[in-house]
Amino acid sequence: MTLTGPAAPPSARSVLARDKLMRTAERLYAEHGFANVSVRQISEAAGQRNNSAVQYHFESREGLIRTILSSRTALVEKHRFAMVEALRGQETVSVEAHYRCLILPNVETYIEAGTPTWCARFFAQALVEPALRDYVVREHLDTPSLRLLDEIGAIRRDGVRPDLFDRHATMVRQLSSHAFAEQEYDLANGHIDPADAADSWRALGRDLITALCGLTTALLGPL
C-alpha cells in the first residue's frame, strides 16, 4: 500500500501568478464584460508566457471566476459577521440596523481595496450574466453572516406573499450592486477625487441604507 503525503504548499511564484491572474481577470471582465474577454487575453495581460495559465492555476474559466467571487465574499464576510453577531440577543432589530449590516461591510471592503478597483463592476457584471447569475446569488447569500441576518434580522417572510418577497430581494440586490459599480466607475475615471474616496463610499452607504429602508417599507409594509 502506497501512502500519499500532504500536497506541497504552492510556491511563492505560483501564489503571485494566481493573484495576478485574478486581479487581471477581474479588471478585464469589469471593463469589457464576460463575453468579450478570453482566457488567452487574461494570460497575456497578466504577463504569463503560457497561454494555458488560467487552466493550470484554476482548471477553467469558471474556476477562475468562482475563485474571484469567493475571495471577494470572504473579504466582506470578515466585516459583516461581527456586525450581525452584535445584533444577536436584541429583542428587536430595526430595518436600518438590518441594512447597515448588509451595506456597510461592502463599503469598508471597497475602501480598503483602494482606488482604482474593479470588484464592484465585476460583481455587477456577474450578477446579470445568464451563465453565472444563479451561482452568484447562491454564493453571495450562502454565508454564515447572511444566514444569521436572515434568522434574526428585520426582513421577515411572515405574512408577505412569496413572489413579492422574492421581487423585493431582487430589487435590493440590483440597487445596491449597481450603485456600488457606478461609484467605482466614477472613482476609477476621475469623476470623484481619489482623496475623497473613503468619504464618498461612506456617503453612498448612508444613502443606500436610507433608500433600501424606504423601498422595504413601501413594498412590504411596516416591519
Short mmCIF file of N, CA, C and O in Angstrom, two decimals, residues 44-99:
data_model
loop_
_atom_site.label_atom_id
_atom_site.label_comp_id
_atom_site.label_asym_id
_atom_site.label_seq_id
_atom_site.Cartn_x
_atom_site.Cartn_y
_atom_site.Cartn_z
N GLU A 44 -2.24 36.80 -21.27
CA GLU A 44 -1.31 37.75 -21.89
C GLU A 44 -1.25 39.05 -21.09
O GLU A 44 -0.17 39.59 -20.83
N ALA A 45 -2.40 39.56 -20.67
CA ALA A 45 -2.43 40.82 -19.92
C ALA A 45 -1.78 40.67 -18.55
O ALA A 45 -1.26 41.65 -17.99
N ALA A 46 -1.81 39.44 -18.01
CA ALA A 46 -1.19 39.18 -16.71
C ALA A 46 0.30 38.89 -16.83
O ALA A 46 0.97 38.62 -15.83
N GLY A 47 0.82 38.93 -18.06
CA GLY A 47 2.25 38.70 -18.28
C GLY A 47 2.67 37.25 -18.18
O GLY A 47 3.85 36.96 -17.94
N GLN A 48 1.73 36.33 -18.41
CA GLN A 48 2.03 34.90 -18.36
C GLN A 48 2.43 34.41 -19.75
O GLN A 48 1.70 34.60 -20.71
N ARG A 49 3.57 33.78 -19.85
CA ARG A 49 4.03 33.27 -21.15
C ARG A 49 3.18 32.10 -21.62
O ARG A 49 3.00 31.90 -22.82
N ASN A 50 2.69 31.33 -20.68
CA ASN A 50 1.89 30.16 -21.01
C ASN A 50 0.44 30.58 -21.17
O ASN A 50 -0.19 31.05 -20.23
N ASN A 51 -0.11 30.40 -22.37
CA ASN A 51 -1.50 30.79 -22.62
C ASN A 51 -2.49 29.88 -21.91
O ASN A 51 -3.69 30.18 -21.89
N SER A 52 -2.01 28.78 -21.34
CA SER A 52 -2.88 27.88 -20.58
C SER A 52 -2.76 28.14 -19.08
O SER A 52 -3.13 27.29 -18.26
N ALA A 53 -2.26 29.32 -18.71
CA ALA A 53 -2.03 29.61 -17.29
C ALA A 53 -3.32 29.56 -16.48
O ALA A 53 -3.33 29.10 -15.34
N VAL A 54 -4.42 30.04 -17.06
CA VAL A 54 -5.70 30.01 -16.33
C VAL A 54 -6.10 28.58 -16.04
O VAL A 54 -6.50 28.24 -14.91
N GLN A 55 -5.99 27.71 -17.05
CA GLN A 55 -6.34 26.30 -16.84
C GLN A 55 -5.41 25.65 -15.82
O GLN A 55 -5.84 24.83 -15.00
N TYR A 56 -4.15 26.02 -15.86
CA TYR A 56 -3.17 25.42 -14.94
C TYR A 56 -3.49 25.79 -13.49
O TYR A 56 -3.47 24.94 -12.59
N HIS A 57 -3.80 27.06 -13.24
CA HIS A 57 -3.99 27.53 -11.87
C HIS A 57 -5.43 27.37 -11.37
O HIS A 57 -5.65 27.23 -10.16
N PHE A 58 -6.42 27.39 -12.28
CA PHE A 58 -7.82 27.40 -11.85
C PHE A 58 -8.66 26.31 -12.51
O PHE A 58 -9.87 26.25 -12.25
N GLU A 59 -8.06 25.51 -13.36
CA GLU A 59 -8.71 24.41 -14.08
C GLU A 59 -9.58 24.88 -15.24
O GLU A 59 -9.68 24.20 -16.25
N SER A 60 -10.24 26.03 -15.11
CA SER A 60 -11.13 26.51 -16.16
C SER A 60 -11.44 27.99 -15.95
O SER A 60 -11.13 28.57 -14.90
N ARG A 61 -12.07 28.58 -16.95
CA ARG A 61 -12.54 29.97 -16.83
C ARG A 61 -13.53 30.09 -15.67
O ARG A 61 -13.47 31.05 -14.89
N GLU A 62 -14.43 29.11 -15.56
CA GLU A 62 -15.43 29.15 -14.49
C GLU A 62 -14.75 29.05 -13.12
O GLU A 62 -15.17 29.70 -12.16
N GLY A 63 -13.69 28.24 -13.04
CA GLY A 63 -12.97 28.12 -11.78
C GLY A 63 -12.31 29.43 -11.40
O GLY A 63 -12.29 29.81 -10.22
N LEU A 64 -11.79 30.16 -12.38
CA LEU A 64 -11.19 31.46 -12.13
C LEU A 64 -12.24 32.44 -11.61
O LEU A 64 -12.03 33.13 -10.60
N ILE A 65 -13.38 32.51 -12.29
CA ILE A 65 -14.44 33.44 -11.89
C ILE A 65 -14.94 33.12 -10.49
O ILE A 65 -15.14 34.01 -9.65
N ARG A 66 -15.14 31.85 -10.21
CA ARG A 66 -15.65 31.47 -8.89
C ARG A 66 -14.63 31.76 -7.80
O ARG A 66 -15.01 32.14 -6.68
N THR A 67 -13.36 31.62 -8.09
CA THR A 67 -12.33 31.94 -7.11
C THR A 67 -12.31 33.43 -6.79
O THR A 67 -12.17 33.83 -5.64
N ILE A 68 -12.48 34.26 -7.83
CA ILE A 68 -12.54 35.70 -7.61
C ILE A 68 -13.74 36.05 -6.74
O ILE A 68 -13.64 36.80 -5.77
N LEU A 69 -14.91 35.49 -7.07
CA LEU A 69 -16.11 35.76 -6.29
C LEU A 69 -15.95 35.32 -4.85
O LEU A 69 -16.32 36.04 -3.91
N SER A 70 -15.38 34.14 -4.65
CA SER A 70 -15.21 33.62 -3.29
C SER A 70 -14.26 34.48 -2.48
O SER A 70 -14.48 34.73 -1.28
N SER A 71 -13.19 34.95 -3.12
CA SER A 71 -12.22 35.77 -2.40
C SER A 71 -12.84 37.10 -1.98
O SER A 71 -12.59 37.59 -0.87
N ARG A 72 -13.67 37.68 -2.84
CA ARG A 72 -14.33 38.94 -2.50
C ARG A 72 -15.38 38.74 -1.41
O ARG A 72 -15.52 39.56 -0.50
N THR A 73 -16.11 37.64 -1.50
CA THR A 73 -17.10 37.32 -0.47
C THR A 73 -16.45 37.17 0.89
O THR A 73 -16.97 37.64 1.91
N ALA A 74 -15.28 36.54 0.92
CA ALA A 74 -14.57 36.33 2.19
C ALA A 74 -14.14 37.67 2.80
O ALA A 74 -14.19 37.83 4.03
N LEU A 75 -13.74 38.62 1.97
CA LEU A 75 -13.33 39.93 2.49
C LEU A 75 -14.51 40.67 3.11
O LEU A 75 -14.38 41.29 4.17
N VAL A 76 -15.67 40.60 2.47
CA VAL A 76 -16.86 41.24 3.01
C VAL A 76 -17.31 40.53 4.29
O VAL A 76 -17.70 41.18 5.27
N GLU A 77 -17.24 39.22 4.28
CA GLU A 77 -17.68 38.43 5.43
C GLU A 77 -16.89 38.78 6.68
O GLU A 77 -17.43 38.80 7.80
N LYS A 78 -15.62 39.12 6.50
CA LYS A 78 -14.77 39.49 7.63
C LYS A 78 -15.36 40.67 8.38
O LYS A 78 -15.31 40.72 9.62
N HIS A 79 -15.94 41.61 7.66
CA HIS A 79 -16.56 42.78 8.29
C HIS A 79 -17.98 42.47 8.77
O HIS A 79 -18.39 42.91 9.84
N ARG A 80 -18.74 41.72 7.97
CA ARG A 80 -20.17 41.59 8.24
C ARG A 80 -20.46 40.69 9.43
O ARG A 80 -21.39 40.97 10.20
N PHE A 81 -19.71 39.64 9.61
CA PHE A 81 -20.09 38.68 10.64
C PHE A 81 -20.11 39.33 12.02
O PHE A 81 -21.02 39.10 12.82
N ALA A 82 -19.12 40.16 12.31
CA ALA A 82 -19.08 40.80 13.63
C ALA A 82 -20.26 41.75 13.80
O ALA A 82 -20.83 41.83 14.91
N MET A 83 -20.66 42.44 12.74
CA MET A 83 -21.80 43.35 12.83
C MET A 83 -23.09 42.59 13.10
O MET A 83 -23.91 43.00 13.93
N VAL A 84 -23.28 41.49 12.40
CA VAL A 84 -24.51 40.71 12.58
C VAL A 84 -24.52 40.05 13.95
O VAL A 84 -25.55 40.02 14.64
N GLU A 85 -23.38 39.53 14.35
CA GLU A 85 -23.29 38.87 15.65
C GLU A 85 -23.66 39.83 16.77
O GLU A 85 -24.25 39.42 17.79
N ALA A 86 -23.36 41.11 16.60
CA ALA A 86 -23.67 42.12 17.63
C ALA A 86 -25.18 42.31 17.79
O ALA A 86 -25.63 42.83 18.82
N LEU A 87 -25.96 41.91 16.78
CA LEU A 87 -27.42 42.03 16.87
C LEU A 87 -28.05 40.88 17.64
O LEU A 87 -29.21 40.98 18.07
N ARG A 88 -27.30 39.80 17.78
CA ARG A 88 -27.86 38.62 18.43
C ARG A 88 -28.27 38.97 19.87
O ARG A 88 -27.54 39.62 20.60
N GLY A 89 -29.44 38.51 20.24
CA GLY A 89 -29.92 38.74 21.60
C GLY A 89 -30.76 39.99 21.75
O GLY A 89 -31.40 40.18 22.79
N GLN A 90 -30.75 40.87 20.72
CA GLN A 90 -31.61 42.04 20.80
C GLN A 90 -33.07 41.63 20.62
O GLN A 90 -33.40 40.75 19.83
N GLU A 91 -33.94 42.27 21.37
CA GLU A 91 -35.36 41.92 21.30
C GLU A 91 -35.93 42.20 19.92
O GLU A 91 -36.71 41.42 19.38
N THR A 92 -35.56 43.34 19.36
CA THR A 92 -35.98 43.69 18.01
C THR A 92 -34.79 44.26 17.25
O THR A 92 -33.89 44.86 17.84
N VAL A 93 -34.80 44.07 15.95
CA VAL A 93 -33.77 44.62 15.06
C VAL A 93 -34.47 45.55 14.09
O VAL A 93 -35.42 45.16 13.41
N SER A 94 -34.02 46.79 14.01
CA SER A 94 -34.65 47.75 13.11
C SER A 94 -34.28 47.46 11.66
O SER A 94 -33.27 46.80 11.37
N VAL A 95 -35.12 47.97 10.76
CA VAL A 95 -34.82 47.82 9.33
C VAL A 95 -33.50 48.52 9.01
O VAL A 95 -32.68 48.02 8.23
N GLU A 96 -33.26 49.68 9.63
CA GLU A 96 -32.00 50.38 9.39
C GLU A 96 -30.80 49.56 9.84
O GLU A 96 -29.79 49.47 9.13
N ALA A 97 -30.89 48.93 11.03
CA ALA A 97 -29.78 48.10 11.51
C ALA A 97 -29.55 46.91 10.58
O ALA A 97 -28.41 46.51 10.32
N HIS A 98 -30.65 46.36 10.06
CA HIS A 98 -30.56 45.25 9.11
C HIS A 98 -29.74 45.66 7.88
O HIS A 98 -28.81 44.96 7.47
N TYR A 99 -30.09 46.83 7.33
CA TYR A 99 -29.41 47.26 6.11
C TYR A 99 -28.00 47.79 6.38
O TYR A 99 -27.14 47.76 5.48
#
